[in-house]
Amino acid sequence: MANSAPLTIDCAGRATRAINEEIRRAADDGVPEVELLNPQARHNLGVSVLKPIHVVYRGHVGSFTAGLCDGITAEVHGTCGWGVADNLMSGEVVVHGNAATSAAPSIRGGRVVVCGDAGPRSGMILKKGELIVGGNTGYMSGFMMQNGRMIVCGDADTGLGDSMYQGVIFLGGQAKELGSGLEEVDAENGELDEVAALLDRFEIKAPAKFRKLQSDRKLWHFNKHDFAAWKDVL
Amino acid sequence: MSETPSTPPPAHAGDSSVEVLEDAAPAPNGAYPRPDSFSGVWPPEVIEEIQEKAALGRYQIRGQATKRRGLPSFDDLVFVPAGLSRMPLEGYREKCDTQVVIGEGNCENPLVLERPIMIAGMSFGALSVHAKRALGMAASRCGISTCTGEGGMHHEERRYSDKLVMQYLPSRYGMNPYDLKKADMIEIGAGQGAKPGTGGVLLGLKMSDEVAEMRDLPEGVDQRSPCRHPDWMGADDLYMKLEEIREVTEYKVPISIKVGAARIGNDVRIAAKAGVDAIVFDGMEGGTAASPTIQLDHAGIPTVAAIAEASEALADMGKKDTMKIIVGGGIRNGADAAKCIALGADVVYLGTAPIIAMGCHKPIYLEDYARLGTSPYECQHCHTGLCPVGITTQLPKLMERLDVDEAADSVTNYLNALTMEIQLFARACGKNRVSDLDPNDLRALTYDVSLMTGVDMVGLGGRTPWWKKF
């Protein structure tokens, strides 16, 4: 029988393994929400939770927060270390602060929202799902993206979307340099409205306009006549 | 000459047509006589290499392993079995234990190998599902493990492999928490001996619809995998990543980390500090389904040198008894394997040899070897996806050529023979456990291998090698 009472866990002084086991047990028991107090920038909090539950992190968290989860929702009230929501299968993780390097690495579904800035390598090898960055993002963001969607409201550093196979990047600000194999295309009808509505949901201010970037597919197969594109990526 | 003589023209693997072989331009190698008048600086193979690059406009890519000769090798070592100073064990009577346990005391379900052998990581994609199934059947009969390789865990492989290691690689193809939980060990991949420092390659003809779906890639694309994990970069991050994987697997199974043998001493120290249960590495002789040829021949260090360096580093870290060393790269027979163990390895990691045992290079379908411009015993065309014997292909018509039961029997036979050979050396050296082989059981035939391994030269002795310090 589902347990409808929210759970509060004070992380201070407790082992990460014990905290994660308690979150997983709560999800198994149908607890709708767990609140984590005093995360103290600890790594690997909320890893591998595979049943639906809402996790609220009250404070800064370390690396791989909510890593390898499926079907959870989470909100982080603080900044995140490396690799937030690593390999997320489905669900939604919202960071109400900044995220360090490698936000949402290799996610295979769901949505990761960083309301502030994201570090380098955000959305690297994104497979499916979506990464939204409310502020700026660092170098090599979207590197080797395989599919899915990345929305960056601010600026991007060098190498944005380099060598991406599929998927799209919406960029609101400037890119210091676009990566190899990208092309700019027109957004489809209603696409930008849908992006604006989504940003509104997370109270992120939408930029005046977006550029839509996607793979030009020239790197899908080697072409000796296009060596300029390949010299950097082979 | 076509755009890519060593890379067949684009075709969909799902076309299931062997006719695509006919479109592959024959490569010129093997077409000339080799008289003594050829230049030593510019022999025909060097000229061919330049001609091919001139046509391709990129580096060459091929499968299998380096063709270099003259590398320091296991052949530079010999065993010094029992005489009067030691008593040998009866080869056909007395037991010689071969079991190895990985992760004992560090996880709930350590990996128990009945023999000091593991099948190396080779992806579904690089290999056909039939080949993966045959490897699983043979390994299960022998009480050893197989490994998923890069492409994710195929359900057939899990079904046929009693002990299955799942690789966790930079590309994260097919990665998900459910398959990680199904694995009997996790191997965090950070490099391979055939191409240390670079990512994987899978050319378009092998990117079938099923392979592409498992990897979240477009069908038929030339896949280039990242060489670096997206979310950890160094020693301290590895510790955090390790904790994440232990959380996913609930501290039940061991975790190893794999590198290509290069700066192996330092790599072992970092892995030991991070707290893995085993370090896996293959030397520059290590196999591959597709690598830049130049990388195969000019990067990494030979396996025999790497083991000595790794063993010393692990002993130096005080973890020789708790962390295992798993070694691959050019291991052909029980002598090579036993020498690895004597030098400090706990387990040998076999990829190419079992593939050869199941039929790679088999002199059948000669016309299809010829279409690839090659022949049995020299074929290294795994990268093309047009494997004449149906092992490294995703084309259904070619895959059908591999009889799974027959292939499983052949691999089992080979593994049995190899195990007997390892035991033969252990018994001859008076050891009732294979793991008791040590560097004192060896002598070096060459000064360079003596120097790099610390093994005494034949006919000499009396100096203090590194292992005697521990």
mmCIF file of C-alpha atoms in Angstrom, chain B residues 232-461:
data_model
loop_
_atom_site.group_PDB
_atom_site.id
_atom_site.type_symbol
_atom_site.label_atom_id
_atom_site.label_comp_id
_atom_site.label_asym_id
_atom_site.label_seq_id
_atom_site.Cartn_x
_atom_site.Cartn_y
_atom_site.Cartn_z
ATOM 1 C CA TRP B 232 35.231 12.380 -15.042
ATOM 2 C CA MET B 233 38.711 13.344 -16.074
ATOM 3 C CA GLY B 234 41.210 12.158 -13.529
ATOM 4 C CA ALA B 235 42.144 10.295 -10.420
ATOM 5 C CA ASP B 236 39.948 12.078 -7.895
ATOM 6 C CA ASP B 237 36.913 12.002 -10.182
ATOM 7 C CA LEU B 238 37.428 8.289 -10.676
ATOM 8 C CA TYR B 239 36.849 7.773 -6.984
ATOM 9 C CA MET B 240 33.480 9.546 -7.246
ATOM 10 C CA LYS B 241 32.528 7.654 -10.397
ATOM 11 C CA LEU B 242 33.406 4.410 -8.722
ATOM 12 C CA GLU B 243 31.113 5.229 -5.833
ATOM 13 C CA GLU B 244 28.304 6.025 -8.278
ATOM 14 C CA ILE B 245 28.652 2.641 -9.997
ATOM 15 C CA ARG B 246 28.846 0.870 -6.648
ATOM 16 C CA GLU B 247 25.616 2.644 -5.669
ATOM 17 C CA VAL B 248 23.901 1.475 -8.869
ATOM 18 C CA THR B 249 25.057 -2.088 -8.374
ATOM 19 C CA GLU B 250 24.364 -1.845 -4.627
ATOM 20 C CA TYR B 251 27.909 -2.926 -3.738
ATOM 21 C CA LYS B 252 27.119 -6.414 -4.988
ATOM 22 C CA VAL B 253 29.600 -6.957 -7.800
ATOM 23 C CA PRO B 254 33.277 -6.152 -8.313
ATOM 24 C CA ILE B 255 34.406 -3.225 -10.423
ATOM 25 C CA SER B 256 37.513 -3.156 -12.563
ATOM 26 C CA ILE B 257 39.038 -0.455 -14.694
ATOM 27 C CA LYS B 258 40.595 -1.054 -18.081
ATOM 28 C CA VAL B 259 43.354 0.896 -19.779
ATOM 29 C CA GLY B 260 45.644 0.394 -22.712
ATOM 30 C CA ALA B 261 49.136 -0.344 -21.449
ATOM 31 C CA ALA B 262 51.119 2.847 -21.745
ATOM 32 C CA ARG B 263 51.871 4.722 -18.505
ATOM 33 C CA ILE B 264 50.786 1.586 -16.746
ATOM 34 C CA GLY B 265 52.670 1.989 -13.473
ATOM 35 C CA ASN B 266 50.991 5.288 -12.702
ATOM 36 C CA ASP B 267 47.630 4.019 -13.942
ATOM 37 C CA VAL B 268 47.812 1.068 -11.575
ATOM 38 C CA ARG B 269 48.634 3.359 -8.670
ATOM 39 C CA ILE B 270 45.642 5.581 -9.457
ATOM 40 C CA ALA B 271 43.307 2.610 -9.851
ATOM 41 C CA ALA B 272 44.541 1.106 -6.592
ATOM 42 C CA LYS B 273 44.014 4.360 -4.759
ATOM 43 C CA ALA B 274 40.503 4.744 -6.184
ATOM 44 C CA GLY B 275 39.645 1.319 -4.805
ATOM 45 C CA VAL B 276 38.822 -0.845 -7.820
ATOM 46 C CA ASP B 277 38.822 -4.613 -7.464
ATOM 47 C CA ALA B 278 40.945 -5.204 -10.536
ATOM 48 C CA ILE B 279 42.984 -3.399 -13.151
ATOM 49 C CA VAL B 280 42.649 -4.659 -16.705
ATOM 50 C CA PHE B 281 45.120 -3.724 -19.420
ATOM 51 C CA ASP B 282 46.255 -4.950 -22.768
ATOM 52 C CA GLY B 283 49.591 -4.247 -24.322
ATOM 53 C CA MET B 284 50.226 -2.844 -27.785
ATOM 54 C CA GLU B 285 49.644 -6.308 -29.260
ATOM 55 C CA GLY B 286 45.998 -6.052 -28.138
ATOM 56 C CA GLY B 287 43.233 -6.730 -30.626
ATOM 57 C CA THR B 288 40.589 -4.503 -32.159
ATOM 58 C CA ALA B 289 37.823 -4.618 -34.710
ATOM 59 C CA ALA B 290 38.902 -1.295 -36.178
ATOM 60 C CA SER B 291 41.781 1.023 -35.380
ATOM 61 C CA PRO B 292 43.977 3.483 -37.186
ATOM 62 C CA THR B 293 46.851 1.329 -38.441
ATOM 63 C CA ILE B 294 49.442 3.886 -37.437
ATOM 64 C CA GLN B 295 48.110 3.756 -33.878
ATOM 65 C CA LEU B 296 48.268 -0.032 -33.806
ATOM 66 C CA ASP B 297 51.928 0.019 -34.664
ATOM 67 C CA HIS B 298 53.249 3.016 -32.780
ATOM 68 C CA ALA B 299 51.381 3.473 -29.494
ATOM 69 C CA GLY B 300 51.446 1.700 -26.176
ATOM 70 C CA ILE B 301 53.964 -0.713 -24.747
ATOM 71 C CA PRO B 302 54.352 -4.478 -25.212
ATOM 72 C CA THR B 303 52.350 -6.684 -22.880
ATOM 73 C CA VAL B 304 55.381 -8.424 -21.386
ATOM 74 C CA ALA B 305 56.841 -5.096 -20.281
ATOM 75 C CA ALA B 306 53.523 -3.793 -19.002
ATOM 76 C CA ILE B 307 52.910 -6.694 -16.613
ATOM 77 C CA ALA B 308 56.197 -6.229 -14.813
ATOM 78 C CA GLU B 309 55.606 -2.501 -14.422
ATOM 79 C CA ALA B 310 52.024 -3.021 -13.230
ATOM 80 C CA SER B 311 52.960 -5.758 -10.780
ATOM 81 C CA GLU B 312 55.628 -3.612 -9.241
ATOM 82 C CA ALA B 313 53.234 -0.653 -8.901
ATOM 83 C CA LEU B 314 50.558 -2.797 -7.265
ATOM 84 C CA ALA B 315 53.026 -4.322 -4.838
ATOM 85 C CA ASP B 316 54.297 -0.828 -4.132
ATOM 86 C CA MET B 317 50.721 0.192 -3.224
ATOM 87 C CA GLY B 318 50.415 -2.779 -0.880
ATOM 88 C CA LYS B 319 47.478 -4.217 -2.800
ATOM 89 C CA LYS B 320 48.993 -7.257 -4.501
ATOM 90 C CA ASP B 321 46.822 -9.591 -2.446
ATOM 91 C CA THR B 322 43.513 -7.743 -2.745
ATOM 92 C CA MET B 323 43.427 -6.193 -6.202
ATOM 93 C CA LYS B 324 43.705 -8.391 -9.258
ATOM 94 C CA ILE B 325 45.671 -7.826 -12.440
ATOM 95 C CA ILE B 326 43.958 -8.916 -15.645
ATOM 96 C CA VAL B 327 46.206 -8.872 -18.702
ATOM 97 C CA GLY B 328 45.551 -9.102 -22.421
ATOM 98 C CA GLY B 329 47.354 -8.363 -25.639
ATOM 99 C CA GLY B 330 48.783 -11.015 -27.925
ATOM 100 C CA ILE B 331 48.306 -13.992 -25.612
ATOM 101 C CA ARG B 332 48.321 -17.014 -27.889
ATOM 102 C CA ASN B 333 48.771 -20.123 -25.808
ATOM 103 C CA GLY B 334 49.233 -21.556 -22.325
ATOM 104 C CA ALA B 335 52.898 -20.615 -22.250
ATOM 105 C CA ASP B 336 52.099 -16.929 -22.795
ATOM 106 C CA ALA B 337 49.322 -17.145 -20.208
ATOM 107 C CA ALA B 338 51.470 -18.913 -17.618
ATOM 108 C CA LYS B 339 54.270 -16.384 -18.150
ATOM 109 C CA CYS B 340 51.767 -13.559 -17.568
ATOM 110 C CA ILE B 341 50.749 -15.166 -14.297
ATOM 111 C CA ALA B 342 54.335 -15.766 -13.268
ATOM 112 C CA LEU B 343 55.084 -12.086 -13.886
ATOM 113 C CA GLY B 344 52.234 -11.029 -11.616
ATOM 114 C CA ALA B 345 48.970 -11.265 -13.525
ATOM 115 C CA ASP B 346 46.036 -13.048 -11.914
ATOM 116 C CA VAL B 347 43.956 -13.537 -15.036
ATOM 117 C CA VAL B 348 44.600 -13.454 -18.769
ATOM 118 C CA TYR B 349 42.208 -11.632 -21.049
ATOM 119 C CA LEU B 350 41.644 -13.288 -24.401
ATOM 120 C CA GLY B 351 39.975 -11.734 -27.425
ATOM 121 C CA THR B 352 41.701 -12.544 -30.682
ATOM 122 C CA ALA B 353 42.639 -16.143 -29.812
ATOM 123 C CA PRO B 354 39.058 -17.327 -29.099
ATOM 124 C CA ILE B 355 37.899 -15.560 -32.245
ATOM 125 C CA ILE B 356 40.506 -17.449 -34.246
ATOM 126 C CA ALA B 357 39.441 -20.644 -32.472
ATOM 127 C CA MET B 358 35.863 -20.160 -33.634
ATOM 128 C CA GLY B 359 36.829 -19.721 -37.278
ATOM 129 C CA CYS B 360 38.547 -16.382 -37.951
ATOM 130 C CA HIS B 361 41.101 -16.943 -40.775
ATOM 131 C CA LYS B 362 39.551 -20.327 -41.558
ATOM 132 C CA PRO B 363 40.399 -21.251 -45.161
ATOM 133 C CA ILE B 364 36.819 -21.409 -46.415
ATOM 134 C CA TYR B 365 34.921 -19.007 -48.686
ATOM 135 C CA LEU B 366 38.260 -18.185 -50.299
ATOM 136 C CA GLU B 367 36.598 -16.174 -53.051
ATOM 137 C CA ASP B 368 35.224 -13.748 -50.473
ATOM 138 C CA TYR B 369 38.620 -13.287 -48.871
ATOM 139 C CA ALA B 370 39.902 -12.572 -52.385
ATOM 140 C CA ARG B 371 37.201 -9.955 -52.949
ATOM 141 C CA LEU B 372 38.521 -8.158 -49.904
ATOM 142 C CA GLY B 373 42.006 -8.360 -51.381
ATOM 143 C CA THR B 374 43.221 -10.760 -48.751
ATOM 144 C CA SER B 375 43.379 -14.412 -47.821
ATOM 145 C CA PRO B 376 43.169 -16.608 -44.727
ATOM 146 C CA TYR B 377 46.042 -16.131 -42.248
ATOM 147 C CA GLU B 378 46.636 -12.532 -43.362
ATOM 148 C CA CYS B 379 43.078 -11.189 -43.272
ATOM 149 C CA GLN B 380 42.663 -8.232 -40.925
ATOM 150 C CA HIS B 381 39.460 -6.905 -42.441
ATOM 151 C CA CYS B 382 37.226 -6.974 -39.357
ATOM 152 C CA HIS B 383 36.580 -3.258 -39.827
ATOM 153 C CA THR B 384 34.869 -3.727 -43.185
ATOM 154 C CA GLY B 385 31.929 -5.692 -41.834
ATOM 155 C CA LEU B 386 32.442 -8.191 -44.657
ATOM 156 C CA CYS B 387 33.972 -10.997 -42.607
ATOM 157 C CA PRO B 388 34.032 -14.045 -44.910
ATOM 158 C CA VAL B 389 33.474 -16.448 -42.009
ATOM 159 C CA GLY B 390 30.599 -14.521 -40.429
ATOM 160 C CA ILE B 391 32.178 -13.399 -37.155
ATOM 161 C CA THR B 392 32.788 -9.657 -37.491
ATOM 162 C CA THR B 393 29.781 -8.774 -39.592
ATOM 163 C CA GLN B 394 26.188 -7.698 -39.243
ATOM 164 C CA LEU B 395 25.096 -8.906 -42.675
ATOM 165 C CA PRO B 396 22.637 -11.767 -42.133
ATOM 166 C CA LYS B 397 23.878 -13.808 -45.098
ATOM 167 C CA LEU B 398 27.420 -13.715 -43.760
ATOM 168 C CA MET B 399 26.355 -14.253 -40.153
ATOM 169 C CA GLU B 400 24.656 -17.484 -41.179
ATOM 170 C CA ARG B 401 28.042 -18.901 -42.106
ATOM 171 C CA LEU B 402 29.005 -19.248 -38.452
ATOM 172 C CA ASP B 403 27.559 -22.408 -36.952
ATOM 173 C CA VAL B 404 27.052 -21.330 -33.341
ATOM 174 C CA ASP B 405 27.229 -24.793 -31.773
ATOM 175 C CA GLU B 406 30.334 -25.709 -33.738
ATOM 176 C CA ALA B 407 31.952 -22.368 -32.884
ATOM 177 C CA ALA B 408 31.142 -22.816 -29.188
ATOM 178 C CA ASP B 409 32.672 -26.313 -29.243
ATOM 179 C CA SER B 410 35.823 -25.017 -30.914
ATOM 180 C CA VAL B 411 36.258 -22.196 -28.425
ATOM 181 C CA THR B 412 35.634 -24.596 -25.548
ATOM 182 C CA ASN B 413 38.277 -26.957 -26.909
ATOM 183 C CA TYR B 414 40.754 -24.139 -27.267
ATOM 184 C CA LEU B 415 40.094 -22.888 -23.728
ATOM 185 C CA ASN B 416 40.479 -26.407 -22.379
ATOM 186 C CA ALA B 417 43.775 -26.845 -24.199
ATOM 187 C CA LEU B 418 45.010 -23.488 -22.968
ATOM 188 C CA THR B 419 44.069 -24.338 -19.380
ATOM 189 C CA MET B 420 45.929 -27.657 -19.612
ATOM 190 C CA GLU B 421 48.982 -25.841 -20.936
ATOM 191 C CA ILE B 422 48.925 -23.345 -18.069
ATOM 192 C CA GLN B 423 48.633 -26.194 -15.572
ATOM 193 C CA LEU B 424 51.419 -28.038 -17.340
ATOM 194 C CA PHE B 425 53.885 -25.252 -16.564
ATOM 195 C CA ALA B 426 52.609 -24.819 -13.013
ATOM 196 C CA ARG B 427 52.936 -28.529 -12.283
ATOM 197 C CA ALA B 428 56.335 -28.705 -13.941
ATOM 198 C CA CYS B 429 57.459 -25.905 -11.645
ATOM 199 C CA GLY B 430 56.135 -27.805 -8.638
ATOM 200 C CA LYS B 431 53.107 -25.594 -8.014
ATOM 201 C CA ASN B 432 49.709 -27.001 -7.056
ATOM 202 C CA ARG B 433 48.075 -23.660 -7.731
ATOM 203 C CA VAL B 434 48.536 -21.802 -10.979
ATOM 204 C CA SER B 435 48.526 -18.547 -9.045
ATOM 205 C CA ASP B 436 51.691 -19.677 -7.244
ATOM 206 C CA LEU B 437 53.775 -19.232 -10.385
ATOM 207 C CA ASP B 438 56.205 -16.377 -9.832
ATOM 208 C CA PRO B 439 59.107 -14.643 -11.579
ATOM 209 C CA ASN B 440 61.566 -17.141 -10.069
ATOM 210 C CA ASP B 441 60.005 -19.736 -12.343
ATOM 211 C CA LEU B 442 61.222 -17.806 -15.375
ATOM 212 C CA ARG B 443 64.492 -16.908 -17.053
ATOM 213 C CA ALA B 444 65.000 -14.365 -19.806
ATOM 214 C CA LEU B 445 66.589 -15.214 -23.129
ATOM 215 C CA THR B 446 67.333 -11.585 -23.962
ATOM 216 C CA TYR B 447 68.908 -8.760 -22.034
ATOM 217 C CA ASP B 448 66.131 -6.296 -22.860
ATOM 218 C CA VAL B 449 63.343 -8.506 -21.517
ATOM 219 C CA SER B 450 65.447 -9.346 -18.482
ATOM 220 C CA LEU B 451 65.907 -5.644 -17.864
ATOM 221 C CA MET B 452 62.240 -4.731 -18.297
ATOM 222 C CA THR B 453 60.829 -7.649 -16.303
ATOM 223 C CA GLY B 454 63.512 -8.119 -13.657
ATOM 224 C CA VAL B 455 63.670 -11.798 -14.578
ATOM 225 C CA ASP B 456 67.184 -13.227 -14.397
ATOM 226 C CA MET B 457 69.002 -13.901 -17.623
ATOM 227 C CA VAL B 458 69.433 -17.546 -18.493
ATOM 228 C CA GLY B 459 72.696 -18.832 -17.128
ATOM 229 C CA LEU B 460 73.109 -15.835 -14.860
ATOM 230 C CA GLY B 461 71.511 -14.949 -11.550
#
